[in-house]
Amino acid sequence: MHYSAPAPVLLVIAHGSRDPRHAATVHALVREVRAQRPGVRVETAFLDFNIPSVPGVLESLAAEGVRDVIALPLLLTRAFHAKADIPAVLREAPRGLRVRQADVLGPSPLLVSALERRLYEAGLDPADKPTTGVVLASAGSSDPEAIAVIAEIAREWRHTGWCAVRPAFASASLPRTEDAVRALRDLGCERVAVAPYVLAPGRLPDRIAAGAVGADVLGGVLGAAPEVARVLLRRYDDAAATGRELLAVGA
C-alpha cells in the first residue's frame, strides 16, 4: 500500500501589534490561504504583542506528533526580523520537529498586482494610470538591503505605465510619504495616489495615511488580497521542494 507523507504544516509568523486591526487582518489573510489550499494545515503565530507565540505553537505541534513545519515570515522585505529574530526563535524548536524557514513575501509581481487592486478599489480609474503618480509607501527599515528592494520595486513599477512612482518610508529612512506626494505634484502628475506597501494596519500604516492627506487616492493595506495569499503559498511550495534553510531537526 502506498503511503504519502502529510504535507508540512505551514506556520505563518506575523510581527504582532497592540493594534487589534493587525491580528484581525493576519487572521483574514490566513483564512484566504486556507481557502486557496484546503489540503494544507495552516497555523498562525506572533513574534510579539499577540498570542499564540511562536514557541507556543511549535510546542503544541510537537506534542501532537507533527514532524515537519515550514515557517513563513509574514514580511515584505528581508530585514532584521527575517534575518535574526525569526531564525533565533525557530532554532529553539522542540526536539523531533523539522523546521524550515520560507522566504519573505516580497518582492513579487503578484504583490504589485495587489497594490494596484487596492488603488482601484479606493477609487482610482485604471484609465488615469498614465497621468497618475504613485507613492510606494513602506514602513521603512534601517536595513540597506530592504531599502534598496523598495526603491527597485518603485523603478520597475514605473515602467508599467504610471506617470511616475516614488518610494517613501514611514520610519528609519527618507523621504516621508508627504514629501513624495509633493515631489510628484512638482513633477506635474495630474493626480497622486499613495499605495501602502504594508500587510496590516498599525502605527506605521497610520503614519503613511497621515502623510497622504495631500494625495487624491489612498489605497488600503495589502491585507487578505488573494494575490498575497498566492505569494505566500508559492513561498511555502518553494521551501517544501528545496528543503533549504533547515533550522532544526531533533533526535
mmCIF file of C-alpha atoms in Angstrom:
data_model
loop_
_atom_site.group_PDB
_atom_site.id
_atom_site.type_symbol
_atom_site.label_atom_id
_atom_site.label_comp_id
_atom_site.label_asym_id
_atom_site.label_seq_id
_atom_site.Cartn_x
_atom_site.Cartn_y
_atom_site.Cartn_z
ATOM 1 C CA MET A 1 0.000 0.000 0.000
ATOM 2 C CA HIS A 2 1.442 3.367 -0.998
ATOM 3 C CA TYR A 3 1.846 5.788 1.903
ATOM 4 C CA SER A 4 2.078 9.513 1.280
ATOM 5 C CA ALA A 5 3.597 11.678 3.998
ATOM 6 C CA PRO A 6 1.380 14.556 5.107
ATOM 7 C CA ALA A 7 2.162 17.982 3.744
ATOM 8 C CA PRO A 8 4.278 20.094 6.080
ATOM 9 C CA VAL A 9 2.326 22.344 8.397
ATOM 10 C CA LEU A 10 2.501 25.965 7.258
ATOM 11 C CA LEU A 11 3.233 28.258 10.199
ATOM 12 C CA VAL A 12 2.598 31.900 9.315
ATOM 13 C CA ILE A 13 4.653 34.145 11.608
ATOM 14 C CA ALA A 14 3.410 37.714 11.933
ATOM 15 C CA HIS A 15 5.109 40.503 13.845
ATOM 16 C CA GLY A 16 2.205 41.307 16.138
ATOM 17 C CA SER A 17 0.893 44.669 17.301
ATOM 18 C CA ARG A 18 -1.007 46.338 20.123
ATOM 19 C CA ASP A 19 -3.432 47.496 17.419
ATOM 20 C CA PRO A 20 -6.229 44.890 17.231
ATOM 21 C CA ARG A 21 -6.652 45.551 13.497
ATOM 22 C CA HIS A 22 -3.251 43.917 12.918
ATOM 23 C CA ALA A 23 -4.150 40.459 14.250
ATOM 24 C CA ALA A 24 -7.607 40.613 12.645
ATOM 25 C CA THR A 25 -6.014 41.273 9.243
ATOM 26 C CA VAL A 26 -3.453 38.497 9.699
ATOM 27 C CA HIS A 27 -6.228 36.025 10.528
ATOM 28 C CA ALA A 28 -8.221 37.161 7.472
ATOM 29 C CA LEU A 29 -5.194 36.519 5.261
ATOM 30 C CA VAL A 30 -4.699 33.074 6.780
ATOM 31 C CA ARG A 31 -8.356 32.263 6.052
ATOM 32 C CA GLU A 32 -7.737 33.224 2.409
ATOM 33 C CA VAL A 33 -4.654 30.963 2.332
ATOM 34 C CA ARG A 34 -6.678 28.060 3.720
ATOM 35 C CA ALA A 35 -9.381 28.643 1.129
ATOM 36 C CA GLN A 36 -6.820 28.559 -1.685
ATOM 37 C CA ARG A 37 -5.076 25.413 -0.358
ATOM 38 C CA PRO A 38 -7.531 23.314 1.672
ATOM 39 C CA GLY A 39 -5.138 20.366 1.826
ATOM 40 C CA VAL A 40 -2.523 22.192 3.898
ATOM 41 C CA ARG A 41 -2.805 22.818 7.614
ATOM 42 C CA VAL A 42 -2.108 26.485 8.305
ATOM 43 C CA GLU A 43 -1.334 27.858 11.768
ATOM 44 C CA THR A 44 -0.629 31.414 12.902
ATOM 45 C CA ALA A 45 1.840 32.730 15.477
ATOM 46 C CA PHE A 46 3.146 36.147 16.515
ATOM 47 C CA LEU A 47 6.583 37.390 17.490
ATOM 48 C CA ASP A 48 5.276 39.961 19.942
ATOM 49 C CA PHE A 49 2.168 41.577 21.475
ATOM 50 C CA ASN A 50 -0.308 38.874 20.350
ATOM 51 C CA ILE A 51 -0.903 35.219 21.077
ATOM 52 C CA PRO A 52 -0.238 32.477 20.281
ATOM 53 C CA SER A 53 3.531 32.867 20.397
ATOM 54 C CA VAL A 54 5.878 31.060 18.023
ATOM 55 C CA PRO A 55 7.361 28.803 20.742
ATOM 56 C CA GLY A 56 3.860 28.016 21.996
ATOM 57 C CA VAL A 57 2.629 26.883 18.593
ATOM 58 C CA LEU A 58 5.777 24.842 17.939
ATOM 59 C CA GLU A 59 5.390 23.095 21.318
ATOM 60 C CA SER A 60 1.747 22.301 20.562
ATOM 61 C CA LEU A 61 2.563 20.917 17.119
ATOM 62 C CA ALA A 62 5.340 18.736 18.502
ATOM 63 C CA ALA A 63 3.041 17.436 21.241
ATOM 64 C CA GLU A 64 0.518 16.440 18.562
ATOM 65 C CA GLY A 65 3.157 14.426 16.745
ATOM 66 C CA VAL A 66 3.699 16.839 13.861
ATOM 67 C CA ARG A 67 7.179 16.360 12.430
ATOM 68 C CA ASP A 68 7.513 18.797 9.532
ATOM 69 C CA VAL A 69 6.889 22.560 9.675
ATOM 70 C CA ILE A 70 7.536 25.322 7.182
ATOM 71 C CA ALA A 71 7.693 28.678 8.936
ATOM 72 C CA LEU A 72 6.828 31.637 6.752
ATOM 73 C CA PRO A 73 7.696 35.172 7.900
ATOM 74 C CA LEU A 74 4.764 37.451 7.114
ATOM 75 C CA LEU A 75 7.157 40.149 5.960
ATOM 76 C CA LEU A 76 7.641 42.049 2.724
ATOM 77 C CA THR A 77 11.422 42.508 2.924
ATOM 78 C CA ARG A 78 14.379 40.627 4.358
ATOM 79 C CA ALA A 79 15.206 42.946 7.232
ATOM 80 C CA PHE A 80 16.124 42.270 10.866
ATOM 81 C CA HIS A 81 13.135 40.119 11.804
ATOM 82 C CA ALA A 82 13.652 37.730 8.877
ATOM 83 C CA LYS A 83 17.419 37.590 9.284
ATOM 84 C CA ALA A 84 17.727 37.406 13.072
ATOM 85 C CA ASP A 85 14.585 37.297 15.234
ATOM 86 C CA ILE A 86 12.684 34.552 13.456
ATOM 87 C CA PRO A 87 15.647 32.185 12.841
ATOM 88 C CA ALA A 88 16.618 32.542 16.514
ATOM 89 C CA VAL A 89 13.206 31.517 17.812
ATOM 90 C CA LEU A 90 12.882 28.687 15.279
ATOM 91 C CA ARG A 91 16.224 27.204 16.330
ATOM 92 C CA GLU A 92 14.685 26.639 19.771
ATOM 93 C CA ALA A 93 12.014 24.341 18.300
ATOM 94 C CA PRO A 94 11.276 21.160 20.247
ATOM 95 C CA ARG A 95 13.323 18.060 19.512
ATOM 96 C CA GLY A 96 11.831 15.904 16.801
ATOM 97 C CA LEU A 97 10.378 18.844 14.896
ATOM 98 C CA ARG A 98 11.843 19.606 11.481
ATOM 99 C CA VAL A 99 11.546 23.344 10.820
ATOM 100 C CA ARG A 100 12.360 25.138 7.585
ATOM 101 C CA GLN A 101 12.098 28.878 7.103
ATOM 102 C CA ALA A 102 10.494 30.040 3.853
ATOM 103 C CA ASP A 103 11.465 33.271 2.129
ATOM 104 C CA VAL A 104 9.737 36.557 2.883
ATOM 105 C CA LEU A 105 6.887 37.528 0.573
ATOM 106 C CA GLY A 106 8.500 40.328 -1.405
ATOM 107 C CA PRO A 107 9.409 41.292 -3.949
ATOM 108 C CA SER A 108 6.848 39.721 -6.278
ATOM 109 C CA PRO A 109 4.841 40.866 -9.309
ATOM 110 C CA LEU A 110 1.781 39.474 -7.537
ATOM 111 C CA LEU A 111 2.267 41.967 -4.707
ATOM 112 C CA VAL A 112 2.429 44.788 -7.235
ATOM 113 C CA SER A 113 -0.843 43.490 -8.669
ATOM 114 C CA ALA A 114 -2.305 43.602 -5.166
ATOM 115 C CA LEU A 115 -1.113 47.200 -4.765
ATOM 116 C CA GLU A 116 -2.925 48.154 -7.967
ATOM 117 C CA ARG A 117 -6.037 46.264 -6.821
ATOM 118 C CA ARG A 118 -6.115 48.354 -3.636
ATOM 119 C CA LEU A 119 -5.698 51.623 -5.568
ATOM 120 C CA TYR A 120 -8.554 50.781 -7.933
ATOM 121 C CA GLU A 121 -10.729 49.678 -5.008
ATOM 122 C CA ALA A 122 -10.028 53.098 -3.435
ATOM 123 C CA GLY A 123 -11.450 54.835 -6.484
ATOM 124 C CA LEU A 124 -8.586 55.305 -8.921
ATOM 125 C CA ASP A 125 -9.674 54.822 -12.534
ATOM 126 C CA PRO A 126 -7.362 52.478 -14.500
ATOM 127 C CA ALA A 127 -7.716 54.847 -17.449
ATOM 128 C CA ASP A 128 -5.956 57.532 -15.393
ATOM 129 C CA LYS A 129 -2.820 55.439 -14.877
ATOM 130 C CA PRO A 130 -0.612 57.368 -17.397
ATOM 131 C CA THR A 131 -1.334 60.701 -15.680
ATOM 132 C CA THR A 132 -1.107 59.433 -12.093
ATOM 133 C CA GLY A 133 1.971 59.483 -9.900
ATOM 134 C CA VAL A 134 2.207 56.804 -7.210
ATOM 135 C CA VAL A 135 3.916 56.909 -3.838
ATOM 136 C CA LEU A 136 5.079 53.407 -2.910
ATOM 137 C CA ALA A 137 4.872 53.883 0.854
ATOM 138 C CA SER A 138 6.537 51.258 3.039
ATOM 139 C CA ALA A 139 7.032 51.032 6.783
ATOM 140 C CA GLY A 140 10.760 51.733 6.459
ATOM 141 C CA SER A 141 13.851 49.950 7.731
ATOM 142 C CA SER A 142 17.390 50.641 8.859
ATOM 143 C CA ASP A 143 18.500 47.675 6.697
ATOM 144 C CA PRO A 144 20.049 48.934 3.422
ATOM 145 C CA GLU A 145 19.030 45.748 1.594
ATOM 146 C CA ALA A 146 15.361 46.319 2.472
ATOM 147 C CA ILE A 147 15.502 49.969 1.378
ATOM 148 C CA ALA A 148 17.154 49.021 -1.919
ATOM 149 C CA VAL A 149 14.407 46.471 -2.620
ATOM 150 C CA ILE A 150 11.676 49.111 -2.151
ATOM 151 C CA ALA A 151 13.499 51.502 -4.494
ATOM 152 C CA GLU A 152 13.833 48.776 -7.136
ATOM 153 C CA ILE A 153 10.138 47.883 -6.911
ATOM 154 C CA ALA A 154 9.303 51.560 -7.489
ATOM 155 C CA ARG A 155 11.611 51.708 -10.532
ATOM 156 C CA GLU A 156 10.100 48.584 -12.087
ATOM 157 C CA TRP A 157 6.521 49.595 -11.309
ATOM 158 C CA ARG A 158 7.084 52.920 -13.046
ATOM 159 C CA HIS A 159 7.657 51.043 -16.309
ATOM 160 C CA THR A 160 4.131 49.564 -16.267
ATOM 161 C CA GLY A 161 2.531 52.827 -17.381
ATOM 162 C CA TRP A 162 2.360 55.235 -14.442
ATOM 163 C CA CYS A 163 3.320 58.904 -14.740
ATOM 164 C CA ALA A 164 5.929 58.261 -12.031
ATOM 165 C CA VAL A 165 6.474 56.083 -8.955
ATOM 166 C CA ARG A 166 8.415 57.278 -5.911
ATOM 167 C CA PRO A 167 9.318 55.276 -2.796
ATOM 168 C CA ALA A 168 8.601 56.675 0.666
ATOM 169 C CA PHE A 169 9.075 55.417 4.214
ATOM 170 C CA ALA A 170 7.130 55.845 7.446
ATOM 171 C CA SER A 171 10.229 55.401 9.630
ATOM 172 C CA ALA A 172 14.011 54.975 9.619
ATOM 173 C CA SER A 173 14.522 56.287 6.073
ATOM 174 C CA LEU A 174 13.601 59.227 3.871
ATOM 175 C CA PRO A 175 11.624 60.543 2.075
ATOM 176 C CA ARG A 176 8.403 60.554 4.062
ATOM 177 C CA THR A 177 5.064 59.999 2.314
ATOM 178 C CA GLU A 178 4.120 63.686 2.336
ATOM 179 C CA ASP A 179 7.473 64.633 0.740
ATOM 180 C CA ALA A 180 6.984 62.085 -2.051
ATOM 181 C CA VAL A 181 3.437 63.377 -2.649
ATOM 182 C CA ARG A 182 4.803 66.916 -3.053
ATOM 183 C CA ALA A 183 7.575 65.719 -5.370
ATOM 184 C CA LEU A 184 5.033 64.064 -7.672
ATOM 185 C CA ARG A 185 2.932 67.231 -7.708
ATOM 186 C CA ASP A 186 6.040 69.228 -8.621
ATOM 187 C CA LEU A 187 6.765 66.735 -11.376
ATOM 188 C CA GLY A 188 3.460 67.631 -12.994
ATOM 189 C CA CYS A 189 1.448 64.440 -12.397
ATOM 190 C CA GLU A 190 -2.255 65.262 -12.719
ATOM 191 C CA ARG A 191 -3.152 63.169 -9.704
ATOM 192 C CA VAL A 192 -1.244 61.431 -6.946
ATOM 193 C CA ALA A 193 -2.044 58.074 -5.342
ATOM 194 C CA VAL A 194 -0.462 56.578 -2.240
ATOM 195 C CA ALA A 195 -0.051 52.793 -2.242
ATOM 196 C CA PRO A 196 0.794 51.462 1.241
ATOM 197 C CA TYR A 197 3.248 48.587 0.829
ATOM 198 C CA VAL A 198 2.258 47.113 4.182
ATOM 199 C CA LEU A 199 0.390 43.965 5.123
ATOM 200 C CA ALA A 200 -1.766 45.069 8.034
ATOM 201 C CA PRO A 201 -2.948 48.198 9.838
ATOM 202 C CA GLY A 202 -0.964 49.637 12.725
ATOM 203 C CA ARG A 203 1.080 52.601 13.881
ATOM 204 C CA LEU A 204 3.309 52.935 10.807
ATOM 205 C CA PRO A 205 0.483 52.417 8.275
ATOM 206 C CA ASP A 206 -1.428 55.137 10.174
ATOM 207 C CA ARG A 207 1.610 57.385 9.717
ATOM 208 C CA ILE A 208 1.540 56.653 5.978
ATOM 209 C CA ALA A 209 -2.148 57.590 5.870
ATOM 210 C CA ALA A 210 -1.477 60.836 7.749
ATOM 211 C CA GLY A 211 1.201 61.726 5.197
ATOM 212 C CA ALA A 212 -1.185 61.034 2.322
ATOM 213 C CA VAL A 213 -3.544 63.915 3.085
ATOM 214 C CA GLY A 214 -2.296 65.802 0.008
ATOM 215 C CA ALA A 215 -2.904 62.854 -2.321
ATOM 216 C CA ASP A 216 -6.014 62.178 -4.408
ATOM 217 C CA VAL A 217 -6.217 58.466 -3.601
ATOM 218 C CA LEU A 218 -5.042 56.366 -0.652
ATOM 219 C CA GLY A 219 -5.042 52.610 -1.174
ATOM 220 C CA GLY A 220 -5.790 50.138 1.582
ATOM 221 C CA VAL A 221 -3.224 47.829 3.142
ATOM 222 C CA LEU A 222 -2.470 44.625 1.231
ATOM 223 C CA GLY A 223 -4.175 42.507 3.876
ATOM 224 C CA ALA A 224 -6.068 39.456 2.686
ATOM 225 C CA ALA A 225 -5.787 40.230 -1.031
ATOM 226 C CA PRO A 226 -5.886 36.939 -2.976
ATOM 227 C CA GLU A 227 -2.565 37.824 -4.637
ATOM 228 C CA VAL A 228 -0.887 37.988 -1.222
ATOM 229 C CA ALA A 229 -2.188 34.526 -0.350
ATOM 230 C CA ARG A 230 -0.896 33.203 -3.683
ATOM 231 C CA VAL A 231 2.589 34.578 -2.983
ATOM 232 C CA LEU A 232 2.515 33.060 0.486
ATOM 233 C CA LEU A 233 1.700 29.629 -0.927
ATOM 234 C CA ARG A 234 4.421 29.945 -3.571
ATOM 235 C CA ARG A 235 6.973 30.591 -0.821
ATOM 236 C CA TYR A 236 5.644 27.568 1.056
ATOM 237 C CA ASP A 237 5.912 25.370 -2.051
ATOM 238 C CA ASP A 238 9.458 26.577 -2.743
ATOM 239 C CA ALA A 239 10.571 25.772 0.798
ATOM 240 C CA ALA A 240 8.872 22.370 0.685
ATOM 241 C CA ALA A 241 10.526 21.500 -2.628
ATOM 242 C CA THR A 242 14.055 22.632 -1.918
ATOM 243 C CA GLY A 243 14.397 21.894 1.777
ATOM 244 C CA ARG A 244 16.707 24.892 2.154
ATOM 245 C CA GLU A 245 17.332 26.740 5.387
ATOM 246 C CA LEU A 246 16.841 23.676 7.524
ATOM 247 C CA LEU A 247 16.874 25.129 11.014
ATOM 248 C CA ALA A 248 16.058 22.383 13.456
ATOM 249 C CA VAL A 249 15.940 18.619 13.447
ATOM 250 C CA GLY A 250 15.612 16.990 16.818
ATOM 251 C CA ALA A 251 16.767 13.496 17.543
#
